[in-house]
CSV table of N, CA and C in Angstrom, one decimal:
chain,number,residue,atom,x,y,z
A,331,MET,N,44.0,34.5,-43.4
A,331,MET,CA,45.9,35.4,-43.8
A,331,MET,C,46.1,34.8,-45.0
A,332,ASN,N,46.8,35.4,-46.2
A,332,ASN,CA,47.6,34.4,-47.7
A,332,ASN,C,48.2,34.0,-47.4
A,333,ILE,N,48.9,33.8,-48.0
A,333,ILE,CA,49.7,32.6,-47.5
A,333,ILE,C,51.3,33.5,-48.1
A,334,ASP,N,50.9,34.4,-49.0
A,334,ASP,CA,52.3,35.9,-49.3
A,334,ASP,C,52.6,36.4,-48.2
A,335,GLN,N,51.1,37.1,-46.9
A,335,GLN,CA,51.4,37.7,-46.0
A,335,GLN,C,52.4,36.5,-44.6
A,336,ALA,N,52.0,35.8,-45.1
A,336,ALA,CA,52.6,35.2,-43.8
A,336,ALA,C,54.0,34.9,-44.0
A,337,ALA,N,54.4,34.9,-45.5
A,337,ALA,CA,56.0,34.2,-46.2
A,337,ALA,C,56.2,35.5,-45.5
A,338,ASP,N,58.1,35.8,-46.0
A,338,ASP,CA,59.1,36.6,-45.8
A,338,ASP,C,58.5,37.9,-46.9
A,339,PRO,N,58.6,39.0,-47.0
A,339,PRO,CA,57.9,39.8,-47.7
A,339,PRO,C,59.0,39.9,-49.1
A,340,ALA,N,59.9,39.7,-48.7
A,340,ALA,CA,60.9,39.6,-50.4
A,340,ALA,C,60.5,38.3,-50.9
A,341,LEU,N,59.3,38.0,-50.3
A,341,LEU,CA,59.5,36.0,-51.9
A,341,LEU,C,57.7,37.1,-51.4
A,342,ALA,N,57.3,38.0,-51.5
A,342,ALA,CA,55.8,37.9,-52.2
A,342,ALA,C,55.3,38.4,-53.7
A,343,ALA,N,56.5,39.0,-54.1
A,343,ALA,CA,56.6,38.8,-54.8
A,343,ALA,C,57.3,38.4,-56.8
A,344,PRO,N,58.3,37.9,-56.3
A,344,PRO,CA,58.2,36.6,-57.1
A,344,PRO,C,57.0,34.9,-56.9
A,345,LEU,N,56.5,34.8,-55.5
A,345,LEU,CA,55.6,34.3,-56.1
A,345,LEU,C,54.3,34.3,-56.6
A,346,ALA,N,53.8,35.8,-56.3
A,346,ALA,CA,52.8,36.4,-57.1
A,346,ALA,C,53.0,36.2,-59.1
A,347,ALA,N,54.5,36.1,-59.7
A,347,ALA,CA,54.6,36.2,-60.8
A,347,ALA,C,53.9,34.8,-60.7
A,348,LEU,N,54.9,34.4,-60.1
A,348,LEU,CA,55.5,32.3,-60.8
A,348,LEU,C,53.8,32.2,-60.9
A,349,ARG,N,52.4,32.0,-59.3
A,349,ARG,CA,51.3,32.0,-59.7
A,349,ARG,C,50.2,32.3,-60.9
A,350,GLY,N,50.9,33.7,-61.4
A,350,GLY,CA,50.0,34.6,-62.6
A,350,GLY,C,50.4,33.4,-63.8
A,351,ALA,N,51.8,32.9,-63.9
A,351,ALA,CA,52.6,32.2,-65.2
A,351,ALA,C,51.9,30.8,-64.6
A,352,MET,N,51.7,29.8,-63.1
A,352,MET,CA,50.7,28.6,-63.8
A,352,MET,C,49.4,28.6,-64.0
A,353,GLN,N,48.9,30.0,-63.9
A,353,GLN,CA,47.5,29.6,-64.2
A,353,GLN,C,47.9,29.8,-65.7
A,354,ALA,N,48.3,29.9,-66.8
A,354,ALA,CA,48.1,30.2,-67.7
A,354,ALA,C,48.3,28.5,-68.4
A,355,GLN,N,48.8,27.8,-67.3
A,355,GLN,CA,48.3,26.3,-67.8
A,355,GLN,C,48.5,25.7,-67.1
A,356,HIS,N,48.4,25.0,-68.8
A,356,HIS,CA,46.7,23.7,-67.9
A,356,HIS,C,47.2,21.9,-68.6
A,357,ALA,N,47.5,20.8,-68.4
A,357,ALA,CA,47.5,20.1,-68.6
A,357,ALA,C,46.6,19.7,-70.0
A,358,PRO,N,46.6,18.5,-70.9
A,358,PRO,CA,45.8,18.7,-72.2
A,358,PRO,C,45.7,17.5,-71.4
A,359,PRO,N,43.6,17.6,-71.9
A,359,PRO,CA,42.8,16.6,-72.1
A,359,PRO,C,42.7,15.7,-71.8
A,360,ALA,N,43.3,15.3,-73.0
A,360,ALA,CA,43.7,13.8,-72.9
A,360,ALA,C,45.0,13.6,-71.5
A,361,LEU,N,45.8,13.6,-71.5
A,361,LEU,CA,46.5,13.5,-70.7
A,361,LEU,C,46.2,13.2,-68.9
A,362,GLU,N,45.7,14.5,-68.9
A,362,GLU,CA,44.6,14.8,-67.6
A,362,GLU,C,43.5,13.0,-67.1
A,363,ASN,N,43.0,12.3,-68.3
A,363,ASN,CA,42.2,11.5,-68.2
A,363,ASN,C,43.0,10.8,-68.4
A,364,ALA,N,43.7,10.5,-69.3
A,364,ALA,CA,44.9,9.1,-68.6
A,364,ALA,C,44.7,9.2,-67.1
A,365,LEU,N,45.8,9.8,-66.6
A,365,LEU,CA,46.0,10.5,-65.2
A,365,LEU,C,45.4,9.7,-64.4
A,366,MET,N,43.8,10.6,-64.6
A,366,MET,CA,42.4,9.7,-63.9
A,366,MET,C,42.4,8.2,-64.3
A,367,ALA,N,42.2,8.1,-65.3
A,367,ALA,CA,42.0,6.3,-65.5
A,367,ALA,C,43.1,5.2,-64.2
A,368,ALA,N,44.3,6.3,-64.8
A,368,ALA,CA,45.1,5.0,-64.2
A,368,ALA,C,44.9,5.3,-62.7
A,369,PHE,N,44.6,5.8,-62.3
A,369,PHE,CA,44.7,5.9,-60.3
A,369,PHE,C,43.8,5.3,-60.2
A,370,ALA,N,42.8,5.3,-61.1
A,370,ALA,CA,41.1,4.7,-60.7
A,370,ALA,C,41.6,3.3,-60.4
A,371,THR,N,42.7,3.2,-61.6
A,371,THR,CA,42.6,1.1,-61.2
A,371,THR,C,43.8,0.9,-60.5
A,372,ARG,N,44.0,2.1,-59.9
A,372,ARG,CA,46.1,1.7,-59.0
A,372,ARG,C,45.0,1.4,-58.3
A,373,PHE,N,43.4,3.1,-57.2
A,373,PHE,CA,42.8,2.9,-56.7
A,373,PHE,C,41.9,3.2,-56.7
A,374,PRO,N,41.2,1.4,-56.5
A,374,PRO,CA,39.7,1.7,-56.5
A,374,PRO,C,38.8,2.0,-55.6
A,375,THR,N,37.5,2.5,-55.9
A,375,THR,CA,36.8,3.2,-55.1
A,375,THR,C,35.8,2.4,-55.1
A,376,ARG,N,36.2,1.9,-53.6
A,376,ARG,CA,35.4,0.4,-53.0
A,376,ARG,C,33.9,1.5,-51.9
A,377,ARG,N,32.6,1.3,-52.3
A,377,ARG,CA,31.9,1.4,-51.3
A,377,ARG,C,31.6,-0.4,-49.8
A,378,TRP,N,30.8,0.2,-49.6
A,378,TRP,CA,31.4,-0.9,-48.2
A,378,TRP,C,30.1,-1.6,-48.9
A,379,TYR,N,29.1,-2.2,-49.2
A,379,TYR,CA,28.6,-3.1,-49.8
A,379,TYR,C,29.2,-3.6,-50.4
A,380,HIS,N,30.6,-3.6,-51.6
A,380,HIS,CA,30.8,-4.1,-52.4
A,380,HIS,C,31.9,-5.6,-51.8
A,381,ALA,N,32.5,-4.8,-50.3
A,381,ALA,CA,32.8,-6.2,-49.8
A,381,ALA,C,32.7,-7.2,-49.3
A,382,PHE,N,30.6,-7.6,-49.4
A,382,PHE,CA,30.8,-9.1,-49.9
A,382,PHE,C,30.2,-8.8,-51.0
A,383,SER,N,30.1,-10.9,-51.0
A,383,SER,CA,30.2,-12.2,-51.3
A,383,SER,C,28.3,-11.8,-52.0
A,384,PRO,N,28.0,-12.0,-52.6
A,384,PRO,CA,25.6,-12.5,-53.1
A,384,PRO,C,26.2,-14.3,-52.4
A,385,ARG,N,27.0,-14.2,-51.9
A,385,ARG,CA,26.6,-15.5,-50.3
A,385,ARG,C,26.4,-15.1,-49.4
A,386,GLN,N,27.3,-14.5,-49.5
A,386,GLN,CA,27.6,-13.1,-47.6
A,386,GLN,C,26.4,-12.3,-47.2
A,387,TRP,N,25.9,-13.0,-48.9
A,387,TRP,CA,24.3,-11.3,-48.8
A,387,TRP,C,23.6,-11.8,-48.2
A,388,SER,N,22.8,-12.7,-49.5
A,388,SER,CA,22.1,-14.0,-49.3
A,388,SER,C,22.1,-14.5,-47.5
A,389,VAL,N,23.2,-15.0,-47.0
A,389,VAL,CA,23.3,-16.0,-45.7
A,389,VAL,C,23.2,-14.6,-44.8
A,390,GLY,N,22.9,-12.9,-44.5
A,390,GLY,CA,22.8,-12.1,-44.3
A,390,GLY,C,21.6,-11.3,-43.4
A,391,ALA,N,20.7,-11.4,-45.2
A,391,ALA,CA,19.0,-11.7,-45.4
A,391,ALA,C,18.3,-12.5,-45.1
A,392,GLY,N,18.8,-13.8,-45.0
A,392,GLY,CA,18.2,-14.6,-44.3
A,392,GLY,C,17.9,-14.9,-43.0
A,393,SER,N,19.0,-14.1,-42.2
A,393,SER,CA,19.4,-14.5,-41.1
A,393,SER,C,18.2,-13.4,-40.3
A,394,THR,N,18.5,-12.1,-40.9
A,394,THR,CA,18.1,-11.3,-40.8
A,394,THR,C,16.2,-11.6,-40.9
A,395,ALA,N,15.8,-12.3,-41.6
A,395,ALA,CA,14.3,-12.5,-41.5
A,395,ALA,C,14.1,-13.8,-41.6
A,396,LEU,N,15.0,-14.1,-40.5
A,396,LEU,CA,14.3,-15.5,-39.3
A,396,LEU,C,14.3,-14.8,-38.3
A,397,VAL,N,15.1,-14.2,-37.9
A,397,VAL,CA,15.6,-12.9,-36.7
A,397,VAL,C,14.1,-12.1,-36.9
A,398,ALA,N,13.6,-11.3,-37.2
A,398,ALA,CA,13.0,-10.7,-37.6
A,398,ALA,C,11.2,-12.4,-37.4
A,399,LEU,N,11.2,-13.3,-38.5
A,399,LEU,CA,9.9,-13.6,-38.1
A,399,LEU,C,9.6,-14.4,-36.0
A,400,THR,N,10.9,-14.3,-36.3
A,400,THR,CA,11.3,-15.6,-34.3
A,400,THR,C,10.6,-14.2,-33.6
A,401,ALA,N,11.1,-13.1,-33.4
A,401,ALA,CA,10.6,-11.4,-32.7
A,401,ALA,C,9.1,-11.2,-32.9
A,402,LEU,N,8.1,-11.9,-34.6
A,402,LEU,CA,7.3,-11.6,-35.2
A,402,LEU,C,6.8,-12.6,-34.0
A,403,MET,N,6.7,-13.5,-34.3
A,403,MET,CA,6.9,-14.7,-33.2
A,403,MET,C,7.1,-14.8,-32.2
A,404,LEU,N,7.3,-14.4,-31.2
A,404,LEU,CA,7.8,-14.2,-30.0
A,404,LEU,C,6.3,-13.1,-29.7
A,405,THR,N,6.3,-12.2,-30.1
A,405,THR,CA,5.2,-10.4,-30.3
A,405,THR,C,3.8,-10.7,-29.8
A,406,LEU,N,4.1,-11.7,-30.6
A,406,LEU,CA,1.9,-12.5,-30.4
A,406,LEU,C,2.4,-13.1,-29.9
A,407,GLN,N,2.9,-14.1,-29.3
A,407,GLN,CA,2.4,-15.7,-28.2
A,407,GLN,C,2.8,-14.2,-27.0
A,408,ALA,N,3.1,-14.0,-26.8
A,408,ALA,CA,3.3,-12.9,-25.7
A,408,ALA,C,1.8,-11.9,-25.8
A,409,THR,N,1.4,-11.3,-26.4
A,409,THR,CA,0.5,-10.3,-25.9
A,409,THR,C,-0.7,-11.2,-26.6
A,410,PRO,N,-1.5,-10.9,-25.0
A,410,PRO,CA,-3.4,-11.9,-25.1
A,410,PRO,C,-4.0,-10.9,-25.5
A,411,GLU,N,-4.6,-11.5,-26.3
A,411,GLU,CA,-6.0,-11.5,-27.1
A,411,GLU,C,-6.7,-10.3,-26.3
A,412,PRO,N,-7.2,-9.2,-26.9
A,412,PRO,CA,-7.7,-8.6,-26.4
A,412,PRO,C,-9.8,-9.5,-25.7
A,413,GLY,N,-9.5,-9.0,-24.6
A,413,GLY,CA,-11.0,-9.8,-23.6
A,413,GLY,C,-10.7,-10.9,-23.3
A,414,ALA,N,-8.6,-11.5,-22.9
A,414,ALA,CA,-8.6,-12.5,-23.3
A,414,ALA,C,-8.4,-13.3,-21.1
A,415,ALA,N,-9.0,-13.3,-20.5
A,415,ALA,CA,-9.2,-13.6,-19.0
A,415,ALA,C,-7.2,-14.1,-18.6
A,416,PRO,N,-7.2,-13.6,-17.6
A,416,PRO,CA,-5.5,-14.4,-16.8
A,416,PRO,C,-5.9,-15.5,-17.0
A,417,ALA,N,-4.0,-16.0,-16.7
A,417,ALA,CA,-4.0,-17.2,-16.2
A,417,ALA,C,-4.8,-17.5,-14.7
A,418,MET,N,-5.5,-18.6,-14.7
A,418,MET,CA,-5.9,-18.4,-13.1
A,418,MET,C,-5.9,-19.8,-13.3
A,419,MET,N,-5.6,-20.7,-11.4
A,419,MET,CA,-5.3,-21.5,-11.0
A,419,MET,C,-7.2,-21.6,-10.9
A,420,GLY,N,-7.1,-23.0,-10.2
A,420,GLY,CA,-8.6,-23.7,-9.9
A,420,GLY,C,-7.7,-23.1,-7.8
A,421,GLN,N,-9.5,-23.4,-7.6
A,421,GLN,CA,-8.9,-23.5,-6.0
A,421,GLN,C,-10.6,-23.4,-5.4
A,422,ASP,N,-10.5,-24.6,-4.5
A,422,ASP,CA,-11.9,-24.6,-3.9
A,422,ASP,C,-12.5,-23.8,-3.8
A,423,SER,N,-11.9,-22.1,-3.3
A,423,SER,CA,-13.0,-21.1,-2.6
A,423,SER,C,-12.9,-20.7,-3.5
A,424,GLY,N,-12.6,-20.6,-5.6
A,424,GLY,CA,-12.4,-19.6,-5.9
A,424,GLY,C,-11.0,-19.9,-6.3
A,425,ALA,N,-10.9,-18.7,-7.8
A,425,ALA,CA,-9.9,-18.6,-8.6
A,425,ALA,C,-8.7,-17.9,-8.3
A,426,PHE,N,-7.8,-18.4,-8.3
A,426,PHE,CA,-6.6,-17.2,-8.2
A,426,PHE,C,-6.2,-17.1,-9.6
A,427,ILE,N,-5.6,-15.6,-9.8
A,427,ILE,CA,-4.8,-15.6,-11.6
A,427,ILE,C,-3.2,-15.5,-10.3
A,428,ALA,N,-3.1,-16.1,-11.7
A,428,ALA,CA,-1.3,-17.3,-10.9
A,428,ALA,C,-0.4,-16.2,-10.8
A,429,LEU,N,0.7,-15.7,-10.5
A,429,LEU,CA,1.4,-14.6,-10.2
A,429,LEU,C,3.0,-14.5,-10.7
A,430,GLU,N,3.0,-16.1,-10.6
A,430,GLU,CA,4.4,-16.4,-10.7
A,430,GLU,C,3.6,-18.2,-11.5
A,431,SER,N,5.3,-18.9,-11.5
A,431,SER,CA,4.2,-20.3,-13.2
A,431,SER,C,3.9,-21.9,-11.7
A,432,ALA,N,3.1,-21.9,-12.6
A,432,ALA,CA,2.5,-23.2,-11.5
A,432,ALA,C,4.3,-24.0,-11.0
A,433,GLU,N,4.4,-24.5,-11.8
A,433,GLU,CA,5.4,-25.2,-10.9
A,433,GLU,C,6.4,-24.2,-9.4
A,434,ARG,N,6.6,-23.2,-9.6
A,434,ARG,CA,7.1,-21.9,-8.5
A,434,ARG,C,6.1,-22.2,-6.9
A,435,ILE,N,4.3,-22.6,-7.9
A,435,ILE,CA,3.4,-21.9,-6.3
A,435,ILE,C,2.9,-23.6,-6.5
A,436,GLU,N,3.3,-24.1,-6.5
A,436,GLU,CA,3.5,-26.2,-6.5
A,436,GLU,C,4.8,-26.7,-5.8
A,437,GLN,N,6.2,-25.6,-5.7
A,437,GLN,CA,7.2,-25.7,-4.8
A,437,GLN,C,7.3,-25.3,-3.2
A,438,GLU,N,6.0,-24.6,-3.7
A,438,GLU,CA,7.1,-23.9,-1.9
A,438,GLU,C,6.2,-24.7,-1.0
A,439,THR,N,7.4,-24.8,0.4
A,439,THR,CA,6.6,-25.7,0.8
A,439,THR,C,5.5,-25.2,2.5
A,440,ASP,N,5.8,-24.0,1.8
A,440,ASP,CA,4.6,-22.8,3.6
A,440,ASP,C,3.4,-22.2,3.4
A,441,PRO,N,2.8,-22.0,2.0
A,441,PRO,CA,2.5,-21.0,1.5
A,441,PRO,C,1.2,-20.5,2.6
A,442,ARG,N,1.3,-19.0,2.3
A,442,ARG,CA,0.1,-18.5,3.1
A,442,ARG,C,-1.2,-17.9,2.4
A,443,VAL,N,-2.2,-17.3,2.9
A,443,VAL,CA,-2.8,-16.3,2.8
A,443,VAL,C,-3.4,-14.8,3.0
A,444,LEU,N,-3.2,-14.5,2.3
A,444,LEU,CA,-3.1,-13.0,3.3
A,444,LEU,C,-4.9,-11.9,2.8
A,445,GLU,N,-5.3,-10.7,3.1
A,445,GLU,CA,-6.5,-10.2,3.0
A,445,GLU,C,-5.0,-8.9,2.8
A,446,ALA,N,-5.8,-8.8,1.6
A,446,ALA,CA,-4.3,-7.3,1.8
A,446,ALA,C,-5.8,-6.0,0.3
A,447,ASP,N,-5.5,-5.0,0.3
A,447,ASP,CA,-6.6,-4.0,-1.0
A,447,ASP,C,-5.2,-3.2,-1.6
A,448,VAL,N,-5.8,-3.6,-3.2
A,448,VAL,CA,-4.9,-3.5,-5.1
A,448,VAL,C,-6.2,-3.1,-5.0
A,449,PRO,N,-4.7,-1.6,-5.4
A,449,PRO,CA,-5.0,-0.9,-6.3
A,449,PRO,C,-5.8,-0.8,-7.5
A,450,ARG,N,-6.8,-0.7,-8.2
A,450,ARG,CA,-7.0,-0.7,-9.9
A,450,ARG,C,-5.8,-1.0,-10.6
A,451,THR,N,-5.2,0.3,-10.4
A,451,THR,CA,-3.6,0.4,-11.5
A,451,THR,C,-3.3,-1.2,-12.0
A,452,ALA,N,-2.4,-1.6,-10.2
A,452,ALA,CA,-1.9,-2.8,-10.8
A,452,ALA,C,-2.5,-3.8,-11.1
A,453,LEU,N,-3.5,-3.7,-10.6
A,453,LEU,CA,-4.7,-5.0,-11.7
A,453,LEU,C,-5.0,-5.2,-13.4
A,454,ALA,N,-4.0,-3.7,-13.6
A,454,ALA,CA,-4.9,-2.9,-15.4
A,454,ALA,C,-3.5,-3.9,-16.2
A,455,ALA,N,-2.2,-4.0,-15.1
A,455,ALA,CA,-1.0,-5.8,-16.2
A,455,ALA,C,-1.5,-6.2,-16.5
A,456,LEU,N,-2.5,-7.6,-14.9
A,456,LEU,CA,-3.2,-8.3,-14.9
A,456,LEU,C,-4.1,-8.7,-16.4
A,457,GLY,N,-4.4,-7.9,-16.9
A,457,GLY,CA,-6.2,-7.6,-17.9
A,457,GLY,C,-6.7,-7.2,-17.2
A,458,LEU,N,-7.1,-6.9,-16.0
A,458,LEU,CA,-7.9,-6.4,-15.7
A,458,LEU,C,-8.9,-5.0,-16.3
A,459,PRO,N,-10.1,-5.5,-15.7
A,459,PRO,CA,-10.4,-3.9,-17.1
A,459,PRO,C,-10.2,-3.0,-16.0
A,460,VAL,N,-9.2,-1.4,-16.3
A,460,VAL,CA,-9.8,-0.1,-15.4
A,460,VAL,C,-9.8,0.6,-16.6
A,461,SER,N,-11.1,1.8,-15.8
A,461,SER,CA,-11.2,3.1,-16.5
A,461,SER,C,-10.9,3.8,-15.7
A,462,PRO,N,-10.7,5.2,-16.1
A,462,PRO,CA,-11.0,6.5,-15.3
A,462,PRO,C,-11.1,6.6,-14.0
A,463,GLU,N,-12.3,6.5,-14.3
A,463,GLU,CA,-13.4,6.9,-13.6
A,463,GLU,C,-12.8,6.0,-11.8
A,464,ASN,N,-12.4,4.9,-12.3
A,464,ASN,CA,-12.7,4.1,-11.4
A,464,ASN,C,-11.1,3.5,-11.0
A,465,ALA,N,-10.0,4.2,-11.7
A,465,ALA,CA,-9.1,3.8,-11.5
A,465,ALA,C,-8.2,4.7,-9.5
A,466,GLY,N,-8.3,4.7,-9.9
A,466,GLY,CA,-8.1,5.4,-8.7
A,466,GLY,C,-8.1,4.4,-6.5
A,467,ASP,N,-9.4,3.4,-6.8
A,467,ASP,CA,-10.1,3.5,-6.1
A,467,ASP,C,-9.5,1.5,-6.0
A,468,SER,N,-9.8,0.8,-4.9
A,468,SER,CA,-8.8,-0.1,-4.1
A,468,SER,C,-9.1,-1.6,-4.5
A,469,VAL,N,-10.5,-2.5,-4.5
A,469,VAL,CA,-10.0,-3.8,-4.3
A,469,VAL,C,-9.3,-4.9,-3.8
A,470,ARG,N,-10.5,-5.4,-2.7
A,470,ARG,CA,-9.9,-6.7,-1.6
A,470,ARG,C,-9.6,-7.8,-2.2
A,471,ALA,N,-8.5,-8.1,-2.4
A,471,ALA,CA,-7.6,-9.2,-2.5
A,471,ALA,C,-7.7,-10.0,-1.5
A,472,GLU,N,-7.4,-11.9,-1.8
A,472,GLU,CA,-6.6,-12.2,-1.7
A,472,GLU,C,-5.3,-12.6,-1.8
A,473,MET,N,-4.8,-12.9,-1.3
A,473,MET,CA,-2.5,-13.2,-2.1
A,473,MET,C,-2.7,-14.5,-1.6
A,474,LEU,N,-2.1,-15.5,-2.4
A,474,LEU,CA,-0.9,-15.8,-2.0
A,474,LEU,C,0.4,-16.5,-1.8
A,475,VAL,N,1.3,-15.7,-1.2
A,475,VAL,CA,2.7,-15.8,-0.7
A,475,VAL,C,3.1,-16.6,-0.1
A,476,GLY,N,4.6,-16.9,-0.9
A,476,GLY,CA,5.4,-17.8,-0.2
A,476,GLY,C,6.2,-17.7,1.3
A,477,ALA,N,7.3,-18.6,1.9
A,477,ALA,CA,7.7,-18.0,2.8
A,477,ALA,C,8.6,-17.5,2.4
A,478,ASP,N,9.0,-16.5,1.7
A,478,ASP,CA,9.7,-15.6,2.0
A,478,ASP,C,9.1,-14.9,1.1
A,479,GLY,N,8.2,-14.4,1.6
A,479,GLY,CA,7.1,-12.9,1.5
A,479,GLY,C,6.9,-12.8,-0.2
A,480,ALA,N,7.2,-13.7,-0.8
A,480,ALA,CA,6.8,-12.7,-2.4
A,480,ALA,C,5.4,-13.4,-3.3
A,481,PRO,N,5.1,-12.2,-3.5
A,481,PRO,CA,3.3,-13.1,-4.0
A,481,PRO,C,3.4,-13.6,-5.0
A,482,LEU,N,2.2,-15.6,-4.7
A,482,LEU,CA,2.5,-16.4,-6.0
A,482,LEU,C,1.6,-16.6,-6.7
A,483,ALA,N,0.4,-15.9,-6.4
A,483,ALA,CA,-0.7,-15.4,-7.3
A,483,ALA,C,-2.7,-14.5,-6.2
A,484,LEU,N,-3.1,-14.4,-6.9
A,484,LEU,CA,-4.2,-13.3,-6.6
A,484,LEU,C,-5.9,-13.6,-6.7
A,485,ARG,N,-6.5,-13.6,-5.5
A,485,ARG,CA,-7.9,-14.1,-5.5
A,485,ARG,C,-8.3,-12.6,-5.2
A,486,LEU,N,-9.4,-11.9,-6.4
A,486,LEU,CA,-10.3,-10.8,-5.9
A,486,LEU,C,-11.3,-11.8,-4.5
A,487,VAL,N,-11.5,-10.5,-3.9
A,487,VAL,CA,-12.7,-10.9,-3.0
A,487,VAL,C,-14.2,-10.3,-3.0
A,488,SER,N,-13.7,-8.5,-3.7
A,488,SER,CA,-14.7,-7.8,-3.9
A,488,SER,C,-14.4,-7.1,-5.0
A,489,LEU,N,-14.8,-6.8,-6.6
A,489,LEU,CA,-14.3,-6.3,-7.3
A,489,LEU,C,-16.0,-5.6,-7.6
A,490,PRO,N,-15.7,-3.9,-6.8
A,490,PRO,CA,-16.9,-3.5,-7.0
A,490,PRO,C,-17.3,-2.6,-8.6
């Protein structure tokens, strides 16, 4: 909708005449450039990155590099090497795979050994090999269980 149609119809003709007269009027280029330069000095355009000093940029870059390096070190430390054996605790009748820390296992006052059938897919998280052919099978295992029923360690009895 044109502004002339929305306003009073009596004003439509005078507004059209004023619009036509104003189209012929232009400011000289030097005046327009001077006005734009004055506006730019009064209201400078600053990007977000101009708000930081070089010292702040160097501290931010150093902090980011330190965080990235720490994350990389933790990732490399937590990732086991291919073919590495899982953490095991020696026992007189076989090796247990520790599911909890050694301190937690040593603090347990009354641990019990229970026999269970463990799915092979659960053993994949412990680093044991699982193939698609035998993923649905289960393995006979002995579990060292704490007084609260939480599993502490696992010993594989049969690995078909």
